[in-house]
Coordinates of C-alpha atoms and ligand atoms in Angstrom, one line a residue:
Chain A
X42 CA 89.5 48.3 60.1
X43 CA 88.9 48.4 63.8
X44 CA 89.5 51.7 65.5
X45 CA 91.9 51.6 68.4
X46 CA 89.3 53.4 70.3
X47 CA 87.0 50.4 70.1
X48 CA 89.4 48.4 72.1
X49 CA 89.2 50.7 75.0
X50 CA 85.8 52.3 75.1
X51 CA 82.3 52.0 73.6
X52 CA 82.6 51.0 70.0
X53 CA 82.5 53.8 67.6
X54 CA 79.4 53.8 65.3
X55 CA 80.1 53.3 61.7
X56 CA 79.5 56.9 60.8
X57 CA 82.0 58.2 63.3
X58 CA 85.1 59.5 61.6
X59 CA 88.4 57.9 62.6
X60 CA 91.8 59.4 61.8
X61 CA 94.8 57.5 60.8
X62 CA 97.8 58.5 62.9
X63 CA 101.4 57.5 62.7
X64 CA 103.3 58.3 65.8
X65 CA 106.9 57.4 66.6
X66 CA 106.8 56.1 70.2
X67 CA 110.1 55.4 71.8
X68 CA 111.7 55.2 68.4
X69 CA 109.2 52.8 67.0
X70 CA 106.7 53.9 64.4
X71 CA 103.1 53.0 65.4
X72 CA 100.1 53.5 63.1
X73 CA 96.5 53.3 64.2
X74 CA 93.0 54.4 63.3
X75 CA 91.6 56.3 66.2
X76 CA 88.8 58.6 67.0
X77 CA 90.1 62.1 67.4
X78 CA 88.7 62.3 71.0
X79 CA 91.2 59.7 72.1
X80 CA 93.6 61.2 74.6
X81 CA 97.3 60.6 74.1
X82 CA 97.5 59.1 77.6
X83 CA 94.9 56.5 76.7
X84 CA 96.5 55.8 73.3
X85 CA 99.7 55.0 75.1
X86 CA 98.3 53.0 78.0
X87 CA 95.4 51.1 76.5
X88 CA 96.3 51.2 72.8
X89 CA 100.0 50.5 73.0
X90 CA 100.0 48.9 76.4
X91 CA 102.7 51.3 77.6
X92 CA 101.4 51.5 81.1
X93 CA 104.3 53.3 82.6
X94 CA 102.5 56.5 81.8
X95 CA 100.1 57.0 84.7
X96 CA 96.9 58.9 84.9
X97 CA 96.7 60.3 88.4
X98 CA 94.2 63.1 88.2
X99 CA 93.0 63.3 84.6
X100 CA 92.5 67.0 85.2
X101 CA 95.9 68.3 84.1
X102 CA 97.1 68.9 87.6
X103 CA 99.3 66.1 88.8
X104 CA 101.8 65.5 86.0
X105 CA 101.9 61.7 86.4
X106 CA 101.0 61.3 82.7
X107 CA 103.9 63.5 81.6
X108 CA 105.6 62.3 78.4
X109 CA 107.9 64.0 75.9
X110 CA 106.3 65.2 72.7
X111 CA 109.0 66.2 70.3
X112 CA 111.3 66.5 73.3
X113 CA 109.0 68.8 75.3
X114 CA 107.3 67.6 78.5
X115 CA 103.5 67.5 78.1
X116 CA 100.7 66.2 80.1
X117 CA 99.4 63.3 77.9
X118 CA 95.9 63.5 79.5
X119 CA 95.6 66.9 77.9
X120 CA 96.8 66.2 74.4
X121 CA 94.7 64.4 71.8
X122 CA 96.4 61.4 70.3
X123 CA 95.7 62.8 66.8
X124 CA 97.9 65.7 67.7
X125 CA 100.9 63.4 68.0
X126 CA 100.5 62.4 64.3
X127 CA 103.9 62.6 62.6
X128 CA 105.6 63.5 65.9
X129 CA 107.9 61.8 68.4
X130 CA 106.7 60.6 71.8
X131 CA 109.0 59.4 74.6
X132 CA 107.5 57.5 77.5
X133 CA 109.2 56.2 80.6
X134 CA 109.6 52.8 78.7
X135 CA 111.8 54.6 76.2
X136 CA 114.2 56.2 78.6
X137 CA 116.6 53.3 79.0
X138 CA 118.8 52.2 76.1
X139 CA 118.7 48.4 76.1
X140 CA 119.6 47.4 79.6
X141 CA 121.3 50.7 80.3
X142 CA 119.3 53.0 82.4
X143 CA 119.0 56.7 81.7
X144 CA 121.1 58.6 84.3
X145 CA 117.9 60.1 85.6
X146 CA 116.5 56.6 86.2
X147 CA 119.8 55.6 87.8
X148 CA 119.7 58.7 90.0
X149 CA 116.2 57.8 91.2
X150 CA 117.3 54.3 92.0
X151 CA 120.5 55.4 93.8
X152 CA 118.9 58.1 95.8
X153 CA 115.7 56.2 96.7
X154 CA 113.6 58.8 94.9
X155 CA 110.6 56.6 94.3
X156 CA 108.2 56.0 97.1
X157 CA 104.9 54.6 95.9
X158 CA 106.2 55.2 92.4
X159 CA 103.0 56.5 90.8
X160 CA 104.4 60.0 90.1
X161 CA 107.8 58.7 89.2
X162 CA 107.6 58.3 85.4
X163 CA 106.3 61.8 85.0
X164 CA 109.0 63.1 87.4
X165 CA 111.7 61.4 85.5
X166 CA 110.5 62.7 82.1
X167 CA 110.3 66.2 83.4
X168 CA 113.8 65.8 84.8
X169 CA 115.0 64.5 81.5
X170 CA 113.5 67.5 79.7
X171 CA 115.2 69.8 82.2
X172 CA 118.6 68.3 81.9
X173 CA 118.4 68.4 78.1
X174 CA 118.0 72.1 78.3
X175 CA 120.0 72.9 81.4
X176 CA 122.7 70.3 82.1
X177 CA 123.8 71.9 85.4
X178 CA 120.6 72.9 87.3
X179 CA 120.7 74.3 90.8
X180 CA 118.4 72.9 93.5
X181 CA 116.0 75.8 92.9
X182 CA 115.9 75.2 89.2
X183 CA 115.2 71.6 89.8
X184 CA 112.4 72.3 92.2
X185 CA 111.0 74.9 89.7
X186 CA 111.2 72.5 86.8
X187 CA 109.4 69.7 88.7
X188 CA 106.7 72.0 90.1
X189 CA 104.1 70.6 87.6
X190 CA 104.6 67.1 88.9
X191 CA 102.9 66.4 92.2
X192 CA 104.2 63.6 94.5
X193 CA 101.6 62.7 97.1
X194 CA 104.2 61.2 99.2
X195 CA 105.7 64.7 99.3
X196 CA 109.2 63.2 99.3
X197 CA 110.7 65.7 97.0
X198 CA 114.0 65.7 98.9
X199 CA 115.2 62.5 97.4
X200 CA 113.8 63.4 94.0
X201 CA 115.9 66.6 94.0
X202 CA 118.9 64.6 94.9
X203 CA 118.2 62.1 92.1
X204 CA 118.2 64.9 89.5
X205 CA 121.4 66.3 90.9
X206 CA 122.9 62.8 90.8
X207 CA 121.9 62.5 87.1
X208 CA 123.3 65.9 86.2
X209 CA 126.6 65.1 87.8
X210 CA 126.8 61.8 86.1
X211 CA 126.1 63.3 82.7
X212 CA 128.7 66.0 83.4
X213 CA 131.4 63.4 84.1
X214 CA 131.5 64.2 87.8
X215 CA 131.1 61.8 90.7
X216 CA 127.3 61.8 91.4
X217 CA 127.7 60.6 95.0
X218 CA 130.0 63.5 95.7
X219 CA 127.6 66.0 94.1
X220 CA 124.8 64.7 96.3
X221 CA 127.0 64.7 99.4
X222 CA 128.0 68.3 98.7
X223 CA 124.3 69.2 98.4
X224 CA 123.5 67.4 101.7
X225 CA 126.4 69.2 103.5
X226 CA 125.2 72.5 102.2
X227 CA 121.7 71.7 103.4
X228 CA 122.9 70.7 106.8
X229 CA 124.9 73.9 107.1
X230 CA 121.7 75.9 106.3
X231 CA 119.8 73.9 108.9
X232 CA 122.4 74.5 111.6
X233 CA 122.4 78.2 110.8
X234 CA 118.6 78.3 111.1
X235 CA 118.9 76.5 114.4
X236 CA 121.5 78.9 115.7
X237 CA 119.1 81.8 115.1
X238 CA 116.4 80.2 117.2
Chain B
X259 CA 86.7 61.1 81.2
X260 CA 86.4 61.1 77.4
X261 CA 85.5 64.1 75.4
X262 CA 82.3 63.9 73.4
X263 CA 82.6 63.1 69.7
X264 CA 83.9 65.8 67.3
X265 CA 85.4 66.0 63.9
X266 CA 89.1 67.0 63.9
X267 CA 90.7 69.2 61.3
X268 CA 94.3 70.2 61.1
X269 CA 94.5 73.0 58.6
X270 CA 97.7 74.0 56.8
X271 CA 96.8 77.7 56.5
X272 CA 94.9 80.3 58.4
X273 CA 92.6 80.7 55.4
X274 CA 91.8 77.1 55.6
X275 CA 91.1 77.3 59.3
X276 CA 88.7 80.2 58.7
X277 CA 87.0 78.3 55.9
X278 CA 86.4 75.3 58.2
X279 CA 85.1 77.6 61.0
X280 CA 82.8 79.4 58.5
X281 CA 81.4 76.1 57.2
X282 CA 80.9 74.8 60.8
X283 CA 78.5 77.8 61.4
X284 CA 79.2 78.2 65.1
X285 CA 79.8 74.5 65.8
X286 CA 83.6 74.9 65.4
X287 CA 86.2 75.6 68.0
X288 CA 89.9 76.6 67.6
X289 CA 92.3 74.3 69.4
X290 CA 95.5 76.0 70.4
X291 CA 97.5 74.7 73.3
X292 CA 94.4 72.8 74.6
X293 CA 95.4 73.4 78.2
X294 CA 91.9 74.9 78.9
X295 CA 89.9 73.5 76.0
X296 CA 90.8 69.8 76.4
X297 CA 89.9 69.8 80.2
X298 CA 86.6 71.4 79.2
X299 CA 85.9 68.8 76.6
X300 CA 86.7 66.1 79.1
X301 CA 84.2 67.5 81.6
X302 CA 81.8 67.9 78.6
X303 CA 81.4 71.6 79.5
X304 CA 82.2 72.1 75.8
X305 CA 81.1 69.9 73.0
X306 CA 81.9 71.4 69.6
X307 CA 81.2 69.6 66.4
X308 CA 84.5 70.4 64.9
X309 CA 87.9 71.1 66.4
X310 CA 90.2 73.3 64.3
X311 CA 93.7 72.5 65.5
X312 CA 96.1 75.4 64.7
X313 CA 99.2 73.5 65.9
X314 CA 100.3 72.7 62.4
X315 CA 100.6 76.3 61.5
X316 CA 104.2 77.0 62.6
X317 CA 104.0 80.4 60.9
X318 CA 102.0 81.5 63.9
X319 CA 104.8 80.7 66.4
X320 CA 106.8 84.0 66.8
X321 CA 107.7 86.8 69.2
X322 CA 108.6 89.7 66.9
X323 CA 109.9 93.1 68.1
X324 CA 109.2 95.6 65.3
X325 CA 111.4 98.5 64.5
X326 CA 109.1 100.9 66.4
X327 CA 109.5 98.8 69.5
X328 CA 106.0 97.1 69.4
X329 CA 105.7 93.4 70.0
X330 CA 103.8 90.9 67.9
X331 CA 103.1 87.5 69.5
X332 CA 101.7 84.8 67.3
X333 CA 98.8 82.6 68.2
X334 CA 101.0 79.5 68.5
X335 CA 103.5 81.1 70.9
X336 CA 103.6 79.1 74.0
X337 CA 103.8 80.4 77.6
X338 CA 107.3 78.8 77.8
X339 CA 108.5 80.7 74.8
X340 CA 107.4 83.9 76.5
X341 CA 109.2 82.8 79.6
X342 CA 112.4 82.2 77.8
X343 CA 112.4 85.2 75.5
X344 CA 115.4 87.5 76.1
X345 CA 113.6 90.2 74.1
X346 CA 110.5 90.1 76.3
X347 CA 112.7 90.0 79.4
X348 CA 114.5 93.2 78.2
X349 CA 111.6 95.2 76.9
X350 CA 108.4 94.1 78.5
X351 CA 108.9 93.7 82.2
X352 CA 105.2 93.0 83.1
X353 CA 105.0 90.1 80.6
X354 CA 108.4 88.8 81.8
X355 CA 107.3 88.8 85.4
X356 CA 104.0 87.0 84.6
X357 CA 105.3 84.3 82.3
X358 CA 106.9 82.0 84.9
X359 CA 103.8 82.3 87.1
X360 CA 101.3 81.1 84.5
X361 CA 100.2 77.5 85.4
X362 CA 103.1 75.1 85.8
X363 CA 106.1 74.3 83.6
X364 CA 104.5 71.4 81.7
X365 CA 101.3 73.3 81.0
X366 CA 103.5 76.2 79.9
X367 CA 105.0 74.0 77.2
X368 CA 101.6 73.7 75.5
X369 CA 99.4 76.7 76.4
X370 CA 99.5 79.9 74.4
X371 CA 99.3 83.5 75.3
X372 CA 96.7 84.2 72.7
X373 CA 94.7 81.1 73.7
X374 CA 94.7 82.3 77.3
X375 CA 93.4 85.8 76.3
X376 CA 90.7 84.1 74.1
X377 CA 89.7 81.8 76.9
X378 CA 89.0 84.9 79.0
X379 CA 89.2 83.1 82.3
X380 CA 88.5 85.7 85.1
X381 CA 91.5 84.2 86.8
X382 CA 93.7 84.1 83.8
X383 CA 97.0 86.0 83.8
X384 CA 97.7 87.1 80.3
X385 CA 94.6 89.3 79.8
X386 CA 95.6 91.3 82.8
X387 CA 99.2 91.7 81.5
X388 CA 97.9 92.7 78.0
X389 CA 95.4 95.2 79.4
X390 CA 98.1 96.8 81.6
X391 CA 100.4 97.1 78.6
X392 CA 97.6 98.5 76.4
X393 CA 97.7 95.4 74.1
X394 CA 95.4 94.2 71.4
X395 CA 94.3 91.0 69.7
X396 CA 94.4 90.7 65.9
X397 CA 91.5 88.7 64.6
X398 CA 91.2 87.3 61.1
X399 CA 88.0 86.3 59.4
X400 CA 86.6 85.9 55.9
X401 CA 86.5 89.7 55.6
X402 CA 90.1 90.2 56.6
X403 CA 91.7 91.4 59.8
X404 CA 90.7 93.6 62.7
X405 CA 92.5 94.8 65.8
X406 CA 90.7 94.8 69.1
X407 CA 92.1 96.2 72.3
X408 CA 92.2 93.4 75.0
X409 CA 90.1 95.6 77.3
X410 CA 87.3 95.4 74.8
X411 CA 88.1 91.9 73.6
X412 CA 87.2 90.2 76.9
X413 CA 83.5 90.8 77.5
X414 CA 82.8 88.5 80.5
X415 CA 83.7 85.2 82.1
X416 CA 84.9 82.9 79.3
X417 CA 83.6 85.4 76.7
X418 CA 85.2 87.3 74.0
X419 CA 84.1 89.4 71.0
X420 CA 85.4 86.9 68.3
X421 CA 82.8 85.9 65.7
X422 CA 82.5 82.2 65.1
X423 CA 84.4 82.4 61.8
X424 CA 87.4 84.4 63.3
X425 CA 90.8 83.2 64.4
X426 CA 92.9 85.3 66.8
X427 CA 96.1 85.3 64.9
X428 CA 98.3 87.4 67.1
X429 CA 98.5 89.7 70.2
X430 CA 100.1 93.1 69.9
X431 CA 101.8 95.1 72.6
X432 CA 102.1 98.7 71.3
X433 CA 105.4 100.6 71.1
X434 CA 106.1 102.5 74.3
X435 CA 106.7 106.3 74.0
X436 CA 109.2 106.4 76.9
X437 CA 110.9 104.0 79.2
X438 CA 108.8 101.0 80.2
X439 CA 108.7 99.6 83.7
X440 CA 106.3 97.1 85.1
X441 CA 105.5 94.3 87.4
X442 CA 103.1 91.4 88.1
X443 CA 102.2 89.8 91.4
X444 CA 99.9 86.9 92.0
X445 CA 98.8 85.1 95.1
X446 CA 98.4 81.4 94.5
X447 CA 97.6 78.6 97.0
X448 CA 100.2 76.3 95.4
X449 CA 102.5 76.3 92.4
X450 CA 100.6 76.3 89.1
X451 CA 97.3 77.5 90.6
X452 CA 95.2 80.2 89.3
X453 CA 95.3 83.6 91.0
X454 CA 93.5 84.2 94.3
X455 CA 94.2 87.8 93.4
X456 CA 96.7 89.2 91.0
X457 CA 97.8 92.6 89.7
X458 CA 99.6 93.7 86.5
X459 CA 101.1 97.2 86.2
X460 CA 102.8 98.7 83.2
X461 CA 104.1 102.3 83.2
X462 CA 105.8 104.4 80.6
X463 CA 108.0 107.2 81.9
X464 CA 109.3 110.3 80.3
X465 CA 111.2 113.0 82.2
X466 CA 110.7 111.3 85.5
X467 CA 106.9 111.4 85.2
X468 CA 104.4 108.7 84.2
X469 CA 103.3 109.3 80.7
X470 CA 101.1 106.2 80.3
X471 CA 99.8 103.9 83.0
X472 CA 98.0 100.6 82.9
X473 CA 96.8 98.6 85.9
X474 CA 94.7 95.4 85.5
X475 CA 93.5 92.9 88.1
X476 CA 92.9 89.1 87.8
X477 CA 91.0 86.7 90.1
X478 CA 88.9 89.4 91.7
X479 CA 85.9 89.8 89.4
X480 CA 83.8 88.1 86.8
X481 CA 86.3 89.1 84.2
X482 CA 89.8 90.7 84.1
X483 CA 89.4 94.2 85.5
X484 CA 90.9 97.3 83.9
X485 CA 91.6 99.5 86.9
X486 CA 91.6 102.6 84.7
X487 CA 91.0 105.1 87.5
X488 CA 93.9 103.7 89.5
X489 CA 96.1 104.0 86.5
X490 CA 94.9 107.6 85.8
X491 CA 95.9 108.6 89.3
X492 CA 99.5 108.1 88.3
X493 CA 99.5 110.1 85.1
X494 CA 101.8 113.1 84.8
X495 CA 103.2 112.6 88.3
X496 CA 106.4 111.3 89.7
X497 CA 105.8 108.1 91.8
X498 CA 105.7 109.0 95.4
X499 CA 104.2 107.5 98.6
X500 CA 101.0 109.5 98.3
X501 CA 100.3 108.8 94.6
X502 CA 101.1 105.1 95.1
X503 CA 98.7 104.8 98.0
X504 CA 96.0 106.6 96.0
X505 CA 96.4 104.2 93.1
X506 CA 96.4 101.1 95.3
X507 CA 93.2 102.3 97.1
X508 CA 91.4 103.0 93.8
X509 CA 92.5 99.5 92.5
X510 CA 91.2 97.8 95.7
X511 CA 87.9 99.8 95.3
X512 CA 87.3 98.6 91.7
X513 CA 88.1 95.0 92.6
X514 CA 85.0 93.0 92.9
X515 CA 86.0 89.7 94.5
X516 CA 83.8 87.0 95.9
X517 CA 84.4 85.2 99.1
X518 CA 85.2 81.5 98.5
X519 CA 87.5 78.7 99.6
X520 CA 90.5 80.9 98.6
X521 CA 89.6 83.7 101.0
X522 CA 87.1 86.3 101.9
X523 CA 86.3 89.2 99.6
X524 CA 87.8 91.6 102.1
X525 CA 91.0 89.6 102.2
X526 CA 91.3 89.6 98.4
X527 CA 90.7 93.3 98.2
X528 CA 93.4 93.8 100.7
X529 CA 95.7 91.6 98.7
X530 CA 95.0 93.8 95.6
X531 CA 95.9 97.0 97.6
X532 CA 99.1 95.4 98.8
X533 CA 100.1 94.1 95.4
X534 CA 99.5 97.4 93.6
X535 CA 101.4 99.3 96.3
X536 CA 104.2 96.8 96.3
X537 CA 104.7 96.8 92.5
X538 CA 104.6 100.6 92.4
X539 CA 107.0 100.9 95.2
X540 CA 109.4 98.6 93.4
X541 CA 109.0 100.7 90.3
X542 CA 109.8 103.9 92.1
X543 CA 113.5 103.1 92.1
X544 CA 113.4 102.4 88.3
X545 CA 111.5 105.7 87.8
X546 CA 114.2 107.6 89.6
X547 CA 116.8 106.0 87.5
X548 CA 115.0 106.8 84.3
X549 CA 114.6 110.5 85.3
Ligands
FAD721 C1 96.9 72.9 85.8 C2 96.6 74.2 85.1 C3 96.9 75.4 85.7 C4 96.7 76.6 85.1 N1 97.1 77.7 85.7 C5 96.9 78.9 85.0 C6 97.3 80.1 85.6 O1 97.9 80.1 86.7 N2 97.1 81.2 84.9 C7 96.5 81.3 83.7 O2 96.4 82.3 83.2 N3 96.1 80.1 83.2 C8 96.2 79.0 83.8 N4 95.8 77.8 83.2 C9 95.0 77.9 82.0 C10 95.8 77.7 80.8 O3 97.2 77.8 80.9 C11 95.4 78.8 79.8 O4 94.1 79.2 79.8 C12 95.7 78.2 78.5 O5 97.1 78.0 78.3 C13 95.0 78.7 77.3 O6 95.7 78.6 76.1 P1 95.7 77.4 75.1 O7 96.5 77.7 74.0 O8 96.0 76.2 75.9 O9 94.1 77.5 74.7 P2 93.1 76.3 74.4 O10 92.9 75.5 75.6 O11 93.5 75.6 73.1 O12 91.8 77.2 74.0 C14 91.1 77.9 75.0 C15 90.0 78.7 74.4 O13 90.4 79.7 73.6 C16 90.0 79.5 72.2 N5 91.2 79.9 71.4 C17 92.5 79.5 71.6 N6 93.3 80.0 70.7 C18 92.5 80.7 69.8 C19 92.7 81.4 68.7 N7 94.0 81.6 68.2 N8 91.7 82.0 68.0 C20 90.4 81.9 68.5 N9 90.1 81.2 69.6 C21 91.1 80.6 70.3 C22 89.6 78.1 72.1 O14 88.7 77.8 71.1 C23 89.1 77.8 73.5 O15 87.8 78.3 73.6 C24 96.0 76.6 83.8 C25 95.7 75.4 83.2 C26 96.0 74.2 83.8 C27 95.6 72.9 83.1
FES722 S1 96.8 62.6 84.8 FE1 97.5 64.0 83.5 S2 98.1 65.6 84.8 FE2 97.3 64.2 86.1
FES723 S1 106.3 58.4 94.7 FE1 104.2 58.2 95.3 S2 103.2 59.9 94.5 FE2 105.3 60.2 94.1

């Protein structure tokens, strides 16, 4: 049996122990023999060819590798693949149902929240985890929840709107109106600040 | 960056975890949230022969408030669980203030309070909170359990008193004798960063006076600093401007920061003074209400 690790790095010598893992990834059960030092990010990207999970920093800082592990957002560059044994993993590839996008994905599309796109999968999964817990987050709560995801384009404005969009859609409200209300409130704040100058 | 090779064991009981560590004779390491250990493995700053993963011991995931008012926090309790605990928010203000400031929300989903104390990072937040609250770590080894106050548990940068065959099974915050008030402030360069300087203060009040005080500092020394003299300056007194200034001055004096890219030593010392003063000033109002 070849170890999954062999495909993606130096081959493991015969005496290196491999662990058999069985992980449900995006609803599909995947079984592999891997070395325990294999990181979940590499298991997903190189092993399962799910390259939507990005590794931006590999030092646990950027959040581009964020996936859901049993529903919780985790940085997959800082979880061992063996630790996912018997657990559920959701990557960006698992967000849509068939051709129907997750409202978070729709929101990102509608509000132009992806710039270079590198941080986007992690952003979307963090947003998904937030909305699962808090269906009606405020702007501050959204910014706080996404603070572990760095976007080098620094275009957080549209990302916040995208999450507001998704929340409204899921709550049966008009997402465009929700975003318009937010924009109006922001403009009001900006004008007030201007008036003080 | 791949970690070096190791054997991975996922025990189903604490006893089994201890047995594996004992057998590994110092080559073993406990893996809790992995939010410090896995980065270290990747950098090859650590290369243990065996990793003993405690994540499949759900019995260690709890925040328990005992009848006497003490708290027991299991070794698998994540930062996020601390952050969301209504009981902590109500009864342990210092921990409640610190929890949302530890790392970032994603790291908080994995990292554990006990792991953070064990890791003994001089810039870590929980050891300071625990020292201020007079907390301890309960360690379990082949010979049974022992309880170690956190101020004695952390012995230096990334060093603790655990023997190689011991697992830290829980942290304990003792029952307060009076009303507990507290606060935590930390200066970070950006969200989720370690402290440039941070201060944790926990006070117990009875009859309008401070009956127990704990002040601890993070980021400003080679290990978490127990600012005992500063805390003692508050004892048996009401909180007033003069007492507060004295405590802040003593805390700034015992701080031992180094100048680095985050700021000069003088600056960090000044931040400590400001933080301790600010926390205590904020607590004055609560003291008056408790009187
Ligand atoms: C991006 C980022 C930002 C961060 N920011 C902060 C911050 O602002 N403040 C802060 O305090 N920390 C911060 N951290 C560090 C981190 O959150 C904590 O140090 C960490 O959560 C430690 O807990 P853990 O459970 O992940 O421990 P692990 O990484 O699993 O273990 C750490 C060490 O403790 C030992 N250990 C763990 N549990 C036990 C146990 N039960 N018994 C015996 N030994 C044990 C391990 O063997 C290892 O040596 C940050 C980390 C990252 C990646
Ligand atoms: S690649 Fe994992 S946090 Fe950056
Ligand atoms: S869209 Fe480019 S880093 Fe975020």
